[in-house]
Tab-separated table of C-alpha atoms in Angstrom:
chain	number	residue	atom	x	y	z
A	346	UNK	CA	29.990	-5.155	7.746
A	347	UNK	CA	27.319	-2.542	8.320
A	348	UNK	CA	24.264	-4.384	9.565
A	349	UNK	CA	21.179	-2.191	9.236
A	350	UNK	CA	18.361	-3.369	11.444
A	351	UNK	CA	15.023	-1.669	11.045
A	352	UNK	CA	12.729	-0.459	8.336
A	353	UNK	CA	11.530	2.452	6.289
A	354	UNK	CA	7.905	3.481	6.250
A	355	UNK	CA	5.868	6.490	5.222
A	356	UNK	CA	6.927	8.384	8.370
A	357	UNK	CA	10.656	7.975	7.929
A	358	UNK	CA	13.735	5.764	8.131
A	359	UNK	CA	14.252	3.785	11.303
A	360	UNK	CA	17.511	1.904	11.254
A	361	UNK	CA	19.982	0.880	13.908
A	362	UNK	CA	23.321	0.235	12.296
A	363	UNK	CA	25.892	-2.017	13.898
A	364	UNK	CA	29.341	-1.913	12.365
A	365	UNK	CA	30.410	-5.507	12.912
A	366	UNK	CA	34.006	-4.678	12.017
A	367	UNK	CA	34.095	-2.456	15.113
A	368	UNK	CA	31.838	-4.523	17.379
A	369	UNK	CA	33.804	-6.802	19.671
A	370	UNK	CA	30.812	-8.528	21.205
A	371	UNK	CA	31.466	-7.148	24.698
A	372	UNK	CA	27.758	-6.854	25.493
A	373	UNK	CA	27.864	-3.375	27.084
A	374	UNK	CA	25.043	-2.158	24.806
A	375	UNK	CA	22.764	-5.020	25.780
A	376	UNK	CA	23.441	-4.366	29.474
A	377	UNK	CA	22.314	-0.724	29.320
A	378	UNK	CA	19.367	-1.065	26.943
A	379	UNK	CA	16.134	-0.625	28.938
A	380	UNK	CA	14.042	-2.625	26.447
A	381	UNK	CA	16.434	-5.523	25.699
A	382	UNK	CA	16.681	-4.576	22.066
A	383	UNK	CA	19.860	-6.559	21.582
A	384	UNK	CA	19.333	-10.260	21.371
A	385	UNK	CA	22.693	-10.834	22.974
A	386	UNK	CA	26.120	-11.607	21.707
A	387	UNK	CA	26.286	-14.484	19.332
A	388	UNK	CA	28.039	-15.585	16.190
A	389	UNK	CA	27.209	-13.258	13.344
A	390	UNK	CA	24.218	-14.715	11.473
A	391	UNK	CA	25.155	-12.809	8.336
A	392	UNK	CA	28.779	-13.832	8.289
A	393	UNK	CA	28.841	-17.580	8.947
A	394	UNK	CA	32.585	-17.910	8.619
A	395	UNK	CA	33.308	-15.333	11.362
A	396	UNK	CA	34.045	-16.733	14.814
A	397	UNK	CA	33.942	-13.754	17.229
A	398	UNK	CA	30.540	-12.889	18.705
A	399	UNK	CA	28.718	-9.744	17.673
A	400	UNK	CA	25.745	-7.666	18.885
A	401	UNK	CA	22.487	-8.566	17.130
A	402	UNK	CA	19.152	-6.748	17.214
A	403	UNK	CA	16.412	-9.174	18.238
A	404	UNK	CA	14.283	-10.415	15.345
A	405	UNK	CA	11.126	-9.690	17.307
A	406	UNK	CA	12.168	-6.055	17.843
A	407	UNK	CA	13.741	-4.973	14.584
A	408	UNK	CA	10.432	-4.201	12.908
A	409	UNK	CA	9.356	-1.885	15.707
A	410	UNK	CA	12.544	-0.015	16.590
A	411	UNK	CA	10.749	3.302	16.210
A	412	UNK	CA	8.585	2.428	19.195
A	413	UNK	CA	11.081	0.352	21.152
A	414	UNK	CA	13.678	3.111	21.118
A	415	UNK	CA	11.208	5.894	21.763
A	416	UNK	CA	11.717	6.082	25.562
A	417	UNK	CA	15.404	6.920	25.036
A	418	UNK	CA	14.554	9.683	22.548
A	419	UNK	CA	12.220	12.007	24.434
A	420	UNK	CA	13.167	15.220	22.627
A	421	UNK	CA	14.972	16.504	19.572
A	422	UNK	CA	17.900	17.856	21.579
A	423	UNK	CA	18.420	14.628	23.447
A	424	UNK	CA	21.251	13.318	25.598
A	425	UNK	CA	23.470	10.565	24.135
A	426	UNK	CA	21.595	7.282	23.825
A	427	UNK	CA	22.578	4.691	26.443
A	428	UNK	CA	23.580	2.076	23.866
A	429	UNK	CA	25.605	4.515	21.773
A	430	UNK	CA	27.276	6.000	24.859
A	431	UNK	CA	28.096	2.570	26.273
A	432	UNK	CA	29.779	1.334	23.100
A	433	UNK	CA	33.513	1.781	23.565
A	434	UNK	CA	34.251	1.069	19.915
A	435	UNK	CA	31.534	3.385	18.510
A	436	UNK	CA	29.952	0.588	16.520
A	437	UNK	CA	26.313	1.600	16.997
A	438	UNK	CA	24.459	4.387	15.210
A	439	UNK	CA	20.818	5.345	14.755
A	440	UNK	CA	19.379	6.784	11.562
A	441	UNK	CA	16.763	9.002	13.173
B	167	UNK	CA	-22.383	-20.478	-15.370
B	168	UNK	CA	-18.969	-21.825	-14.542
B	169	UNK	CA	-16.572	-19.997	-12.312
B	170	UNK	CA	-13.270	-19.081	-13.905
B	171	UNK	CA	-10.555	-20.406	-11.613
B	172	UNK	CA	-7.537	-19.253	-13.584
B	173	UNK	CA	-4.732	-18.344	-11.229
B	174	UNK	CA	-3.003	-15.339	-12.702
B	175	UNK	CA	-0.343	-15.198	-9.982
B	176	UNK	CA	0.915	-18.706	-10.716
B	177	UNK	CA	4.456	-18.857	-12.085
B	178	UNK	CA	6.154	-21.846	-13.617
B	179	UNK	CA	8.009	-24.250	-11.365
B	180	UNK	CA	11.143	-25.782	-12.789
B	181	UNK	CA	13.949	-28.232	-12.165
B	182	UNK	CA	17.195	-28.734	-14.014
B	183	UNK	CA	20.194	-31.012	-14.148
B	184	UNK	CA	23.626	-30.060	-15.398
B	185	UNK	CA	24.127	-32.311	-18.459
B	186	UNK	CA	27.923	-32.069	-18.219
B	187	UNK	CA	28.223	-33.528	-14.735
B	188	UNK	CA	27.534	-36.789	-12.954
B	189	UNK	CA	27.027	-37.155	-9.223
B	190	UNK	CA	29.087	-40.328	-9.262
B	191	UNK	CA	32.249	-38.359	-10.110
B	192	UNK	CA	31.867	-35.939	-7.218
B	193	UNK	CA	33.897	-36.005	-4.048
B	194	UNK	CA	31.538	-33.811	-2.035
B	195	UNK	CA	27.819	-33.375	-2.578
B	196	UNK	CA	26.625	-30.222	-0.822
B	197	UNK	CA	23.037	-29.053	-0.698
B	198	UNK	CA	21.422	-25.665	-0.109
B	199	UNK	CA	17.727	-25.293	0.610
B	200	UNK	CA	16.107	-21.869	0.484
B	201	UNK	CA	12.601	-21.882	1.900
B	202	UNK	CA	11.167	-18.477	1.126
B	203	UNK	CA	7.749	-17.091	1.835
B	204	UNK	CA	6.570	-17.683	-1.729
B	205	UNK	CA	9.045	-20.044	-3.373
B	206	UNK	CA	11.386	-22.798	-2.212
B	207	UNK	CA	14.562	-23.855	-3.952
B	208	UNK	CA	16.927	-26.759	-3.517
B	209	UNK	CA	20.368	-26.651	-5.116
B	210	UNK	CA	22.553	-29.740	-5.232
B	211	UNK	CA	26.224	-29.062	-5.818
B	212	UNK	CA	29.063	-31.387	-6.700
B	213	UNK	CA	32.425	-29.997	-5.557
B	214	UNK	CA	31.196	-26.415	-5.718
B	215	UNK	CA	29.489	-26.603	-9.124
B	216	UNK	CA	25.744	-26.717	-9.601
B	217	UNK	CA	24.636	-30.251	-10.390
B	218	UNK	CA	20.884	-29.857	-10.182
B	219	UNK	CA	18.224	-27.598	-8.780
B	220	UNK	CA	14.510	-27.494	-8.146
B	221	UNK	CA	12.427	-24.351	-7.819
B	222	UNK	CA	8.846	-24.574	-6.634
B	223	UNK	CA	6.124	-22.841	-4.713
B	224	UNK	CA	6.200	-22.851	-0.904
B	225	UNK	CA	3.115	-24.398	0.610
B	226	UNK	CA	1.686	-23.610	3.999
B	227	UNK	CA	3.981	-26.180	5.589
B	228	UNK	CA	7.703	-25.313	5.616
B	229	UNK	CA	9.133	-28.790	6.338
B	230	UNK	CA	7.081	-30.198	3.457
B	231	UNK	CA	8.102	-27.378	1.153
B	232	UNK	CA	11.767	-28.029	1.871
B	233	UNK	CA	11.270	-31.731	1.271
B	234	UNK	CA	9.306	-31.149	-1.950
B	235	UNK	CA	11.932	-28.782	-3.326
B	236	UNK	CA	14.688	-31.304	-2.590
B	237	UNK	CA	12.690	-34.144	-4.127
B	238	UNK	CA	12.062	-31.991	-7.187
B	239	UNK	CA	15.803	-31.396	-7.624
B	240	UNK	CA	16.557	-35.081	-6.975
B	241	UNK	CA	13.995	-35.974	-9.623
B	242	UNK	CA	15.997	-34.020	-12.183
B	243	UNK	CA	19.102	-35.834	-11.030
B	244	UNK	CA	17.540	-39.253	-11.421
B	245	UNK	CA	19.175	-41.990	-9.412
B	246	UNK	CA	21.263	-40.382	-6.668
B	247	UNK	CA	20.569	-41.903	-3.259
B	248	UNK	CA	19.786	-39.294	-0.641
B	249	UNK	CA	22.418	-40.430	1.835
B	250	UNK	CA	25.044	-39.438	-0.719
B	251	UNK	CA	24.474	-35.840	0.471
B	252	UNK	CA	27.386	-34.719	2.608
B	253	UNK	CA	26.130	-31.490	4.069
B	254	UNK	CA	22.926	-29.501	3.854
B	255	UNK	CA	22.283	-25.890	4.800
B	256	UNK	CA	18.879	-24.310	5.176
B	257	UNK	CA	18.296	-20.633	4.500
B	258	UNK	CA	15.445	-18.195	3.905
B	259	UNK	CA	12.400	-17.282	5.865
B	260	UNK	CA	11.531	-20.898	6.701
B	261	UNK	CA	15.094	-22.038	7.389
B	262	UNK	CA	14.347	-23.150	10.935
B	263	UNK	CA	11.886	-25.646	9.486
B	264	UNK	CA	14.194	-27.661	7.257
B	265	UNK	CA	14.279	-30.936	9.198
B	266	UNK	CA	17.200	-32.497	7.324
B	267	UNK	CA	19.479	-29.431	7.374
B	268	UNK	CA	22.768	-29.677	9.258
B	269	UNK	CA	22.711	-25.970	10.040
B	270	UNK	CA	21.072	-22.721	9.015
B	271	UNK	CA	22.512	-19.489	7.623
B	272	UNK	CA	20.669	-16.217	7.045
B	273	UNK	CA	19.505	-15.443	3.535
B	274	UNK	CA	21.518	-12.196	3.550
B	275	UNK	CA	24.807	-14.078	3.592
B	276	UNK	CA	23.515	-16.687	1.139
B	277	UNK	CA	22.205	-14.216	-1.415
B	278	UNK	CA	25.475	-12.294	-1.501
B	279	UNK	CA	27.422	-15.512	-1.936
B	280	UNK	CA	24.956	-16.832	-4.510
B	281	UNK	CA	25.020	-13.613	-6.546
B	282	UNK	CA	28.807	-13.750	-6.471
B	283	UNK	CA	28.623	-17.224	-8.037
B	284	UNK	CA	25.848	-16.517	-10.529
B	285	UNK	CA	26.953	-13.077	-11.698
B	286	UNK	CA	30.678	-13.345	-11.085
B	287	UNK	CA	33.081	-11.719	-8.612
B	288	UNK	CA	32.606	-8.150	-9.898
B	289	UNK	CA	29.210	-7.846	-8.230
B	290	UNK	CA	29.287	-5.242	-5.454
B	291	UNK	CA	25.601	-4.463	-5.013
B	292	UNK	CA	22.958	-7.154	-4.870
B	293	UNK	CA	19.285	-6.373	-4.825
B	294	UNK	CA	17.107	-9.296	-3.892
B	295	UNK	CA	13.413	-8.795	-4.404
B	296	UNK	CA	11.742	-11.789	-2.888
B	297	UNK	CA	8.231	-12.849	-2.125
B	298	UNK	CA	7.771	-10.765	0.968
B	299	UNK	CA	10.910	-8.804	1.558
B	300	UNK	CA	13.496	-6.693	-0.183
B	301	UNK	CA	17.187	-7.000	0.561
B	302	UNK	CA	19.802	-4.535	-0.560
B	303	UNK	CA	23.283	-5.925	-0.014
B	304	UNK	CA	26.789	-4.731	-0.708
B	305	UNK	CA	29.474	-7.371	-0.882
B	306	UNK	CA	33.149	-7.776	-1.667
B	307	UNK	CA	34.825	-9.824	-4.398
B	308	UNK	CA	34.403	-13.013	-2.372
B	309	UNK	CA	30.683	-12.521	-1.883
B	310	UNK	CA	31.117	-11.510	1.756
B	311	UNK	CA	28.515	-9.014	2.960
B	312	UNK	CA	29.849	-5.535	3.769
B	313	UNK	CA	26.583	-3.630	4.199
B	314	UNK	CA	22.997	-4.771	4.103
B	315	UNK	CA	19.466	-3.723	4.659
B	316	UNK	CA	16.373	-5.847	4.666
B	317	UNK	CA	12.815	-4.662	4.662
B	318	UNK	CA	10.467	-7.389	5.777
B	319	UNK	CA	8.017	-5.184	7.601
B	320	UNK	CA	5.709	-4.577	4.690
B	321	UNK	CA	4.866	-6.133	1.334
B	322	UNK	CA	5.183	-2.947	-0.724
B	323	UNK	CA	7.547	-3.519	-3.604
B	324	UNK	CA	7.700	-7.295	-3.196
B	325	UNK	CA	6.785	-10.252	-5.345
B	326	UNK	CA	3.684	-10.924	-3.307
B	327	UNK	CA	2.440	-7.413	-4.019
B	328	UNK	CA	2.925	-8.051	-7.724
B	329	UNK	CA	1.014	-11.347	-7.476
B	330	UNK	CA	-1.906	-9.569	-5.840
B	331	UNK	CA	-1.892	-7.045	-8.654
B	332	UNK	CA	-1.632	-9.611	-11.431
B	333	UNK	CA	-4.577	-11.448	-9.967
B	334	UNK	CA	-6.651	-8.326	-9.642
B	335	UNK	CA	-6.011	-7.172	-13.204
B	336	UNK	CA	-6.321	-10.658	-14.651
B	337	UNK	CA	-2.887	-10.558	-16.243
B	338	UNK	CA	-0.631	-13.582	-15.916
B	339	UNK	CA	2.321	-12.787	-13.617
B	340	UNK	CA	4.771	-13.797	-16.327
B	341	UNK	CA	3.294	-11.280	-18.767
B	342	UNK	CA	3.149	-8.327	-16.377
B	343	UNK	CA	6.526	-6.952	-17.464
B	344	UNK	CA	5.829	-6.918	-21.189
B	345	UNK	CA	2.215	-5.834	-20.821
B	346	UNK	CA	3.223	-2.817	-18.739
B	347	UNK	CA	5.155	-1.515	-21.761
B	348	UNK	CA	2.358	-2.141	-24.226
B	349	UNK	CA	0.534	0.989	-23.207
B	350	UNK	CA	0.807	3.510	-26.020
B	351	UNK	CA	1.107	7.036	-24.824
B	352	UNK	CA	2.890	8.919	-22.116
B	353	UNK	CA	4.176	6.897	-19.145
B	354	UNK	CA	1.585	7.408	-16.375
B	355	UNK	CA	2.658	8.721	-12.953
B	356	UNK	CA	3.349	6.083	-10.312
B	357	UNK	CA	0.467	4.883	-8.168
B	358	UNK	CA	0.760	7.135	-5.120
B	359	UNK	CA	0.194	4.500	-2.417
B	360	UNK	CA	3.166	2.380	-1.398
B	361	UNK	CA	1.007	-0.032	0.593
B	362	UNK	CA	-0.145	-3.005	-1.512
B	363	UNK	CA	-3.643	-2.912	-0.078
B	364	UNK	CA	-4.121	0.809	-0.740
B	365	UNK	CA	-2.427	0.583	-4.132
B	366	UNK	CA	-4.938	-2.092	-5.047
B	367	UNK	CA	-7.867	0.168	-4.152
B	368	UNK	CA	-6.211	3.031	-5.994
B	369	UNK	CA	-5.824	0.844	-9.073
B	370	UNK	CA	-9.480	-0.165	-8.866
B	371	UNK	CA	-10.312	3.539	-8.934
B	372	UNK	CA	-8.089	4.120	-11.975
B	373	UNK	CA	-9.768	1.252	-13.826
B	374	UNK	CA	-13.148	2.807	-13.091
B	375	UNK	CA	-11.853	6.071	-14.538
B	376	UNK	CA	-11.303	4.204	-17.759
B	377	UNK	CA	-7.547	3.560	-17.631
B	378	UNK	CA	-6.415	0.562	-19.694
B	379	UNK	CA	-5.055	-2.401	-17.746
B	380	UNK	CA	-1.642	-1.831	-19.317
B	381	UNK	CA	-1.619	1.746	-18.094
B	382	UNK	CA	-2.493	0.699	-14.546
B	383	UNK	CA	0.233	-1.941	-14.674
B	384	UNK	CA	2.726	0.664	-15.839
B	385	UNK	CA	1.745	2.951	-12.958
B	386	UNK	CA	2.097	0.129	-10.431
B	387	UNK	CA	5.428	-1.115	-11.805
B	388	UNK	CA	6.696	2.456	-11.581
B	389	UNK	CA	5.555	2.711	-7.953
B	390	UNK	CA	7.314	-0.551	-7.120
B	391	UNK	CA	10.489	0.602	-8.835
B	392	UNK	CA	10.491	3.829	-6.813
B	393	UNK	CA	9.792	1.979	-3.597
B	394	UNK	CA	12.581	-0.520	-4.186
B	395	UNK	CA	14.983	2.203	-5.236
B	396	UNK	CA	14.417	4.156	-2.021
B	397	UNK	CA	15.784	1.185	-0.092
B	398	UNK	CA	18.706	0.547	-2.424
B	399	UNK	CA	19.619	4.211	-2.170
B	400	UNK	CA	20.078	3.914	1.577
B	401	UNK	CA	22.691	1.175	1.232
B	402	UNK	CA	24.217	2.874	-1.800
B	403	UNK	CA	24.949	1.500	-5.233
B	404	UNK	CA	28.401	0.419	-6.276
B	405	UNK	CA	29.236	-1.038	-9.653
B	406	UNK	CA	28.485	-3.727	-10.643
B	407	UNK	CA	24.834	-4.149	-9.878
B	408	UNK	CA	22.871	-7.398	-9.938
B	409	UNK	CA	19.345	-8.445	-9.100
B	410	UNK	CA	18.283	-11.791	-7.671
B	411	UNK	CA	14.892	-13.219	-6.780
B	412	UNK	CA	11.766	-13.626	-8.841
B	413	UNK	CA	11.340	-9.914	-9.506
B	414	UNK	CA	14.488	-9.938	-11.641
B	415	UNK	CA	12.320	-11.645	-14.253
B	416	UNK	CA	9.843	-8.773	-14.280
B	417	UNK	CA	10.951	-6.341	-16.958
B	418	UNK	CA	8.196	-3.909	-16.021
B	419	UNK	CA	9.805	-3.163	-12.661
B	420	UNK	CA	13.448	-3.773	-13.563
B	421	UNK	CA	13.538	-1.522	-16.628
B	422	UNK	CA	12.006	1.227	-14.521
B	423	UNK	CA	14.565	0.884	-11.696
B	424	UNK	CA	17.645	1.001	-13.895
B	425	UNK	CA	17.280	4.669	-14.951
B	426	UNK	CA	16.924	5.591	-11.245
B	427	UNK	CA	20.068	3.671	-10.367
B	428	UNK	CA	21.913	4.967	-13.389
B	429	UNK	CA	23.710	1.784	-14.397
B	430	UNK	CA	22.917	-1.476	-16.111
B	431	UNK	CA	22.257	-4.654	-14.244
B	432	UNK	CA	24.225	-7.776	-14.982
B	433	UNK	CA	22.486	-10.560	-16.853
B	434	UNK	CA	22.757	-14.285	-16.367
B	435	UNK	CA	21.555	-17.506	-17.968
B	436	UNK	CA	20.809	-18.858	-14.456
B	437	UNK	CA	17.394	-18.769	-12.859
B	438	UNK	CA	17.628	-15.704	-10.587
B	439	UNK	CA	15.335	-17.304	-8.036
B	440	UNK	CA	17.918	-19.901	-7.014
B	441	UNK	CA	20.560	-17.410	-5.809
B	442	UNK	CA	19.850	-17.957	-2.108
B	443	UNK	CA	19.988	-21.730	-2.402
B	444	UNK	CA	23.177	-21.526	-4.491
B	445	UNK	CA	24.761	-19.443	-1.715
B	446	UNK	CA	23.656	-21.964	0.896
B	447	UNK	CA	25.087	-24.829	-1.153
B	448	UNK	CA	28.380	-22.925	-1.515
B	449	UNK	CA	28.619	-22.404	2.246
B	450	UNK	CA	27.730	-26.044	2.585
B	451	UNK	CA	30.623	-26.918	0.294
B	452	UNK	CA	32.979	-24.592	2.200
B	453	UNK	CA	32.079	-26.351	5.446
B	454	UNK	CA	32.637	-29.743	3.774
B	455	UNK	CA	36.102	-28.615	2.767
B	456	UNK	CA	36.754	-27.609	6.360
B	457	UNK	CA	36.004	-31.179	7.330
B	458	UNK	CA	32.639	-30.502	8.869
B	459	UNK	CA	30.810	-32.652	6.334
B	460	UNK	CA	30.761	-36.436	6.144
B	461	UNK	CA	28.424	-36.771	9.050
B	462	UNK	CA	27.851	-40.450	8.341
């Protein structure tokens, strides 16, 4: 399942997508994120019959990802994002 | 001079009982409660079929709203004692405040499952336009979510926005759809503001310019359709397409989205507002079957 966390407003699309079929709930993304964007590894709230844990974007953060993620995106030609780089299964992507 | 207190936003609450079924014959009674920001629904299922439901307005107090919705559904059912319920799942915005729920499940999962039940297994894209959020969901033939997006950051394109508009223009919310097509002449361009608050000021300006109410409604419905479509587009549309939530009853917005999407939406005799609660009741039933019910 592609879980899109974020929003769209007049300035653009701000979504963090977690592919839960790839995510194994290892927690590497949460460990490297400087702003604790990931609420931790838990059972998937959108797939109640799944048992394995999965990375979830915190409910308090998902409506401000543009600002939360800003420190990791200082310039257009930026280095790989810590969360994306840390994910061994390439489950995380950003829309902007 | 008396003040006119007519509430144009107010929609009709309803409850229903399946005339072909009796609770006494059921092995498992599963319940789903969907406490949304605007409306609350309770669906009572007997062995995976809808037995009764209640659909009413959410008050300022979530636990009470959940209780009222359940009581409303029980009223339709008549004489079933409440401890006959085997399992109850809460969903929706106020799901953490359903005191008698055995567990909670997000509305994303419930709406996909509910749409799968209401519209049949061919549904692949579900658009839920609720009171204060929009959900675009793709699901498989079992109603399992494969891709979703929810916008709950702003009220643009939601039911609440439409209520604000209905109230401002003095048109009953249930007539908005038809009235927006009553304007004779060329379809006006969409209101340019996506924000409900700004769109309301913009509409006030249009009224001052002498636009008919129907024309303003048409322009706002168009703006909502475009706003909603921009979110659906991101998830992508796969056939077949279905809409749940109160906005599915608003022809003014729905008939303007369909040309953008380029396919027809499925129709149903069910009340589209109960989809989330139906999904919750189905999960509730699934958990019963797994032996997690019968808490007594």
